Every structure is written in structure tokens, then in C-alpha cells.
Coordinates of C-alpha atoms in Angstrom, one line a residue:
X202 CA -17.9 33.6 -19.9
X203 CA -21.5 33.5 -18.6
X204 CA -22.0 30.7 -21.2
X205 CA -19.8 28.5 -19.0
X206 CA -22.1 28.8 -16.0
X207 CA -25.2 28.4 -18.1
X208 CA -23.7 25.2 -19.6
X209 CA -23.2 23.9 -16.0
X210 CA -26.8 24.7 -15.2
X211 CA -28.0 22.9 -18.3
X212 CA -25.8 19.8 -17.5
X213 CA -27.2 19.7 -14.0
X214 CA -30.8 20.0 -15.3
X215 CA -30.2 17.2 -17.7
X216 CA -28.3 14.7 -15.5
X217 CA -28.9 15.4 -11.8
X218 CA -31.5 13.4 -9.9
X219 CA -34.8 15.3 -9.2
X220 CA -33.8 15.0 -5.5
X221 CA -30.5 16.8 -6.0
X222 CA -29.9 20.4 -5.0
X223 CA -29.3 22.2 -8.3
X224 CA -26.8 25.0 -8.2
X225 CA -29.3 27.4 -9.7
X226 CA -31.7 26.8 -6.9
X227 CA -29.4 27.7 -4.0
X228 CA -31.1 29.7 -1.2
X229 CA -28.2 32.1 -1.4
X230 CA -25.9 33.9 1.0
X231 CA -26.5 36.1 4.1
X232 CA -25.0 39.0 2.3
X233 CA -25.8 39.4 -1.4
X234 CA -22.8 39.5 -3.8
X235 CA -22.3 40.0 -7.5
X236 CA -22.4 36.5 -9.1
X237 CA -19.3 35.0 -10.7
X238 CA -19.7 34.9 -14.5
X239 CA -18.1 31.4 -14.7
X240 CA -18.6 29.5 -11.5
X241 CA -21.8 28.4 -9.7
X242 CA -22.3 29.5 -6.1
X243 CA -21.3 26.1 -4.8
X244 CA -18.1 26.1 -6.9
X245 CA -17.3 29.5 -5.4
X246 CA -17.8 28.2 -1.9
X247 CA -15.5 25.3 -2.5
X248 CA -12.7 27.7 -3.7
X249 CA -13.2 30.0 -0.7
X250 CA -12.8 27.1 1.7
X251 CA -9.6 25.6 0.2
X252 CA -8.0 29.0 0.3
X253 CA -9.0 30.0 3.8
X254 CA -6.5 29.9 6.7
X255 CA -8.5 27.4 8.8
X256 CA -8.3 24.9 5.9
X257 CA -4.5 25.4 5.7
X258 CA -4.1 24.7 9.4
X259 CA -5.8 21.3 9.1
X260 CA -2.6 19.6 8.0
X261 CA -1.1 20.1 11.5
X262 CA -4.2 19.1 13.6
X263 CA -4.6 15.7 15.2
X264 CA -7.1 13.2 13.9
X265 CA -6.5 10.5 16.6
X266 CA -3.0 10.5 17.9
X267 CA -1.4 13.7 19.3
X268 CA 1.3 15.2 17.0
X269 CA 2.3 11.9 15.5
X270 CA 5.9 11.6 14.5
X271 CA 5.4 9.4 11.5
X272 CA 4.6 10.9 8.1
X273 CA 1.8 8.5 7.2
X274 CA -0.7 9.1 10.1
X275 CA -4.0 10.7 9.3
X276 CA -4.3 14.4 10.1
X277 CA -7.4 16.6 9.9
X278 CA -6.4 17.5 6.4
X279 CA -6.0 14.0 5.1
X280 CA -9.2 13.0 6.8
X281 CA -11.0 15.9 5.1
X282 CA -9.7 14.8 1.7
X283 CA -10.8 11.3 2.4
X284 CA -14.3 12.6 3.2
X285 CA -14.4 14.7 0.1
X286 CA -13.4 11.7 -2.1
X287 CA -15.9 9.3 -0.5
X288 CA -18.8 11.8 -0.4
X289 CA -18.2 12.7 -4.1
X290 CA -18.2 9.0 -5.0
X291 CA -21.6 8.6 -3.2
X292 CA -23.0 11.8 -4.8
X293 CA -21.8 10.7 -8.3
X294 CA -23.4 7.3 -8.0
X295 CA -26.8 8.9 -6.9
X296 CA -26.6 11.7 -9.5
X297 CA -26.4 14.4 -6.8
X298 CA -24.6 17.7 -6.9
X299 CA -20.9 16.9 -6.6
X300 CA -19.8 20.6 -6.3
X301 CA -22.1 21.1 -3.3
X302 CA -21.0 17.8 -1.7
X303 CA -17.3 18.6 -2.1
X304 CA -17.7 22.1 -0.6
X305 CA -19.5 20.7 2.5
X306 CA -16.9 18.0 2.9
X307 CA -13.9 20.3 2.6
X308 CA -15.4 22.7 5.2
X309 CA -16.9 20.1 7.7
X310 CA -14.0 20.1 10.1
X311 CA -12.7 23.7 9.9
X312 CA -13.6 24.4 13.5
X313 CA -11.9 21.4 15.0
X314 CA -9.5 21.9 17.9
X315 CA -5.9 21.0 18.4
X316 CA -5.4 17.5 19.9
X317 CA -8.4 16.0 18.2
X318 CA -11.6 15.1 20.1
X319 CA -9.6 15.4 23.3
X320 CA -9.2 19.1 22.6
X321 CA -13.0 19.3 21.8
X322 CA -13.9 17.7 25.2
X323 CA -11.5 20.1 27.0
X324 CA -12.9 23.3 25.3
X325 CA -16.4 22.0 26.0
X326 CA -15.5 22.1 29.7
X327 CA -13.9 25.5 29.5
X328 CA -16.6 27.3 27.5
X329 CA -19.8 28.3 29.4
X330 CA -21.6 27.9 26.1
X331 CA -20.2 24.5 25.5
X332 CA -18.1 23.6 22.4
X333 CA -19.0 21.4 19.4
X334 CA -16.6 21.3 16.4
X335 CA -19.5 21.3 13.9
X336 CA -20.9 24.5 15.4
X337 CA -17.5 26.0 15.6
X338 CA -16.9 25.2 11.9
X339 CA -19.9 27.3 11.0
X340 CA -18.6 30.1 13.3
X341 CA -15.2 29.9 11.4
X342 CA -16.9 30.5 8.0
X343 CA -19.4 33.0 9.3
X344 CA -17.2 35.1 11.7
X345 CA -13.6 34.2 12.1
X346 CA -12.2 34.0 8.6
X347 CA -11.1 37.2 6.8
X348 CA -10.6 39.2 10.0
X349 CA -14.2 38.9 11.2
X350 CA -15.9 39.2 7.8
X351 CA -16.3 35.4 7.3
X352 CA -16.6 33.6 4.0
X353 CA -20.3 34.4 3.4
X354 CA -21.0 30.9 2.2
X355 CA -24.3 29.7 0.8
X356 CA -27.1 28.3 3.1
X357 CA -26.7 24.8 1.7
X358 CA -23.0 24.5 2.4
X359 CA -23.3 25.9 5.9
X360 CA -26.2 23.6 6.7
X361 CA -24.2 20.6 5.5
X362 CA -21.2 21.6 7.7
X363 CA -23.4 22.1 10.8
X364 CA -25.3 18.8 10.3
X365 CA -22.4 16.5 9.3
X366 CA -22.4 14.8 12.7
X367 CA -24.2 11.6 13.4
X368 CA -27.0 13.5 15.3
X369 CA -27.4 16.0 12.4
X370 CA -30.1 16.1 9.8
X371 CA -28.9 18.0 6.7
X372 CA -31.4 19.8 4.6
X373 CA -29.9 18.4 1.3
X374 CA -29.0 14.9 0.2
X375 CA -25.6 16.2 -0.5
X376 CA -25.2 17.1 3.1
X377 CA -26.3 13.6 4.1
X378 CA -23.7 12.2 1.7
X379 CA -21.0 14.0 3.7
X380 CA -22.4 12.9 7.1
X381 CA -22.2 9.2 6.0
X382 CA -18.8 9.7 4.3
X383 CA -17.3 11.2 7.5
X384 CA -18.2 8.1 9.5
X385 CA -17.1 5.8 6.7
X386 CA -13.7 7.6 6.5
X387 CA -12.8 7.8 10.1
X388 CA -13.7 4.3 11.2
X389 CA -11.7 2.8 8.4
X390 CA -8.6 5.0 8.1
X391 CA -8.4 5.5 11.9
X392 CA -8.2 1.7 12.1
X393 CA -5.3 1.8 9.7
X394 CA -3.6 4.3 12.1
X395 CA -4.3 2.2 15.1
X396 CA -2.7 -0.9 13.4
X397 CA 0.3 1.3 12.3
X398 CA 0.7 2.5 15.9
X399 CA 0.7 -1.1 17.2
X400 CA -2.5 -0.3 19.2
X401 CA -4.2 -3.4 17.8
X402 CA -4.1 -5.8 14.8
X403 CA -6.6 -6.5 12.1
X404 CA -7.2 -9.9 13.8
X405 CA -8.7 -7.9 16.8
X406 CA -11.5 -6.6 14.6
X407 CA -14.7 -8.8 15.3
X408 CA -15.2 -11.4 12.6
X409 CA -18.8 -10.5 12.1
X410 CA -17.7 -7.0 11.0
X411 CA -15.1 -8.4 8.6
X412 CA -17.7 -10.8 7.2
X413 CA -20.0 -8.0 6.2
X414 CA -17.7 -5.1 5.4
X415 CA -14.5 -6.7 4.2
X416 CA -10.8 -7.3 5.2
X417 CA -9.3 -4.0 4.0
X418 CA -10.1 -0.3 4.1
X419 CA -10.6 -0.5 0.3
X420 CA -13.1 -3.3 0.6
X421 CA -15.0 -1.8 3.6
X422 CA -15.3 1.6 1.9
X423 CA -16.5 0.0 -1.3
X424 CA -19.0 -2.1 0.6
X425 CA -20.4 1.0 2.3
X426 CA -20.6 3.1 -0.9
X427 CA -22.2 0.2 -2.9
X428 CA -24.7 -0.3 -0.1
X429 CA -25.7 3.4 -0.2
X430 CA -26.1 3.2 -3.9
X431 CA -28.3 0.1 -3.9
X432 CA -30.5 1.4 -1.1
X433 CA -30.8 5.0 -2.2
X434 CA -30.7 5.3 -6.0
X435 CA -33.7 7.2 -7.4
X436 CA -35.0 7.8 -3.9
X437 CA -35.1 10.9 -1.6
X438 CA -32.7 9.3 0.9
X439 CA -29.0 8.6 1.4
X440 CA -28.8 5.4 3.6
X441 CA -27.1 2.1 3.8
X442 CA -29.0 -1.2 3.9
X443 CA -29.7 -2.6 7.4
X444 CA -27.0 -5.2 7.4
X445 CA -24.2 -2.9 6.4
X446 CA -25.4 -0.1 8.7
X447 CA -25.4 -2.5 11.7
X448 CA -21.9 -3.7 10.8
X449 CA -20.7 -0.1 10.5
X450 CA -22.2 0.8 13.8
X451 CA -20.5 -2.2 15.4
X452 CA -17.2 -1.1 13.8
X453 CA -17.7 2.4 15.2
X454 CA -18.4 1.1 18.7
X455 CA -15.3 -1.1 18.4
X456 CA -13.2 1.9 17.4
X457 CA -14.4 4.0 20.3
X458 CA -13.8 1.2 22.8
X459 CA -10.4 0.1 21.5
X460 CA -8.9 3.3 19.9
X461 CA -10.6 6.6 20.6
X462 CA -11.0 6.0 24.4
X463 CA -8.0 3.8 24.8
X464 CA -5.2 4.6 27.2
X465 CA -2.8 5.1 24.4
X466 CA -4.9 7.7 22.6
X467 CA -5.8 9.4 25.8
X468 CA -2.4 9.1 27.5
X469 CA -1.6 12.7 26.8
X470 CA -5.1 14.2 27.3
X471 CA -4.4 15.2 30.9
X472 CA -1.4 17.2 29.7
X473 CA -3.4 18.8 26.9
X474 CA -6.1 19.7 29.4
X475 CA -3.7 21.5 31.7
X476 CA -2.1 23.2 28.8
X477 CA -5.3 24.5 27.2
X478 CA -6.8 25.4 30.6
X479 CA -3.7 27.4 31.6
X480 CA -3.7 29.3 28.3
X481 CA -7.5 29.9 28.5
X482 CA -7.0 31.5 31.9
X483 CA -4.0 33.5 30.7
X484 CA -5.5 35.0 27.6
X485 CA -8.8 35.8 29.4
X486 CA -6.7 37.9 31.8
X487 CA -4.3 39.2 29.1
X488 CA -6.5 39.8 26.0
X489 CA -4.2 42.4 24.7
X490 CA -1.8 39.6 23.8
X491 CA -4.2 38.0 21.4
X492 CA -3.7 38.5 17.7
X493 CA -5.3 41.8 16.6
X494 CA -8.0 40.0 14.5
X495 CA -9.2 38.3 17.7
X496 CA -9.0 41.5 19.8
X497 CA -11.3 43.1 17.3
X498 CA -14.0 40.5 18.2
X499 CA -14.0 41.0 21.9
X500 CA -16.4 43.9 22.1
X501 CA -19.1 41.9 20.2
X502 CA -18.5 38.4 21.5
X503 CA -16.7 38.8 24.9
X504 CA -13.3 37.8 26.2
X505 CA -14.1 34.1 27.0
X506 CA -15.7 33.3 23.6
X507 CA -12.9 35.1 21.8
X508 CA -10.2 33.1 23.7
X509 CA -12.1 29.9 22.9
X510 CA -12.1 30.9 19.2
X511 CA -8.3 31.5 19.4
X512 CA -7.5 28.2 21.2
X513 CA -9.7 26.2 18.9
X514 CA -7.9 27.6 15.9
X515 CA -4.5 26.4 17.0
X516 CA -2.7 23.5 15.5
X517 CA -1.2 20.9 17.8
X518 CA 2.4 22.2 17.5
X519 CA 1.4 25.9 17.7
X520 CA -0.5 25.2 21.0
X521 CA 2.7 23.6 22.4
X522 CA 4.8 26.5 21.1
X523 CA 2.4 29.1 22.6
X524 CA 2.3 27.3 26.0
X525 CA 6.1 27.2 26.1
X526 CA 6.3 30.8 25.1
X527 CA 4.1 31.8 28.0
X528 CA 5.1 29.5 30.8
X529 CA 8.5 27.9 30.1
X530 CA 11.6 30.1 31.0
X531 CA 13.9 30.8 28.1
X532 CA 17.6 30.4 28.4
X533 CA 19.5 33.6 29.4
X534 CA 22.6 34.8 27.6
X535 CA 25.0 36.8 29.7
X536 CA 28.6 38.1 29.5
X537 CA 31.1 36.5 31.9
X538 CA 32.5 39.4 33.8
X539 CA 34.8 37.3 36.0
X540 CA 37.9 38.0 33.8

């Protein structure tokens, strides 16, 4: 079976770009482990991520709109799959390591909160240390998964997860693929959601954006990937050309103005803030009611950080359920003794 992994190493050596991160050259894990006979370390990381609990919860976490009723709105899970597909397409075109790219993409949003970026802003207010979803995603894979043992991922995967945001600077080109793919995915598919929700129409998108990027999500994504290929192939960079980059930034600014910070998207944020704030205060005072896996973390990380960890792990509907369980009176059944 070791021949399988050796064959993978040989294929990478023959076909990957000299700027790619070869699986054989990983900087390894914080805790040494016995290697898998068949899989590379990046392939193992990918598998660990898709089977972890945090990944499973992504299907019920908001991307833009709170707990949308329709079946075809983007969730954190479908967004994550979009990012994985786009980033692998970029990596393939540039002869980079697709396994590493996919592992980073699948793990990049594991630490995201319920209620999308509204939830992130709320927990950032509540936590004395601040809260950023990319930092929390690393905390998920380092500490919170597997009852405090973490997933023990490789340096390259964790670095890509931490640095997938616009302000990040990943150590590998594969990580840079995911960072760009994240932005490409959300500005395009979130636009589709906004149109589906009646928040705007495609005619509202500035014409100069459409002229450069295209009329449909398919066209705009293809334009972005093609631009990255033309500008980055056989180079130690992963970048769009100036024209496409400017149009993409304009698109991103348009989405923040008309969608992410719109009254519709934020209409329930005040309710979410009251809900998460009340639960934060409640669990800090009643830590014994936390799940046992979180109680075990209190001695090392403190009550407030542990409660933040718990709240950030919640799905939208579980947060509503837990709030109702704590604060909403349940109906009382009684026997009518008047007869």
C-alpha cells in the first residue's frame, strides 16, 4: 500500500509547478503521528475535516440571510463547497497541489458563527479578546474538535485557514488560491441569493462590473479564474490582472452596500444580538449547563472564552432552540380537578 503514496509523490514531482507545495515537503503537525500508508498528509487532513462535527454543522449556518426558508439559498456548507470547487480549478490550472488546496477550502469557515457575519460582529463585541471567524476556525481544528484534542492538522492547512481572509497572507500559493476563491464565491453566489430574495435585480449591478466580469455567475467566475491563470501561470503568485481585480473589488463594495449591510439582511440582527448576549451572560453564570466537552475546557481557557466557543459552534436553529429552552416558558399540563 505504501506504493500508492509513493506514486502520488512521484506524480507531484513530475507535474506540479516548482512553486507548488509538494505533499512530501509538508512542515508537519504539532504532534507527530504514524504516517498513513496510502494517503499523503494533506489528503488525511481533508478527510479529517469532512468528518468532523464542525463541518457537519455548516449546513445549518447562515451565509447571508438568517435561517432562510427556501431550499436553494446559500448556506455555509454550500459556500464551502463552492470555494473548494473554485480553488481547485485555480490550483489545477496553475499546477498547484489540489489536495492541499481542497483541505484548506473545506476547513476555512469551520469557526463561523450562527447568523452569518452578524453573529461574528456580535461575538466580537462580547469577547474581551475579540472574535474573528478565521482565528476561530483554527481554534476549532486545534482545540475544540474531538473533545479538546483537536484534529492535529498540518501547518500548511492551518496557515491557509487562518489567512484565507482578504487581509491574510498565506504561506503557500494553495492558501492564496483559497483566499481568492472565497471572495469569488461569495460575491457571485450571494448576488444570486439577493436576486432570489427580491433584494435587488441583476439590472442594479453597475454596468462597468458587468462589462468586465460578465452577466451571469458562471461568466463572472470563469472570468476571474481565467484572469488568475493568465496572470499567474509559471509565476510565484496567485493574482488577477488589474482590470478584473478592480471590477471584482467594485462588485464586492456593491455587495456590502446593497446586500450585506442592507436593512433586509440586518433586519433581524438586533434580535440575534439580544439572543446571543442573553445566552452569553446565562452560560457564564451557569457553566455547569454547558456540554461536558466544553466544561472540560474551562480550567484551561476560562468561562468566558469557553462560552464564546460554545455559542460560535451553534447553528442558527440550535441557537434559537437553546434560547427558547432557557427563556421561553413551556406549556404546563395539569389535571382538571374541578369534576
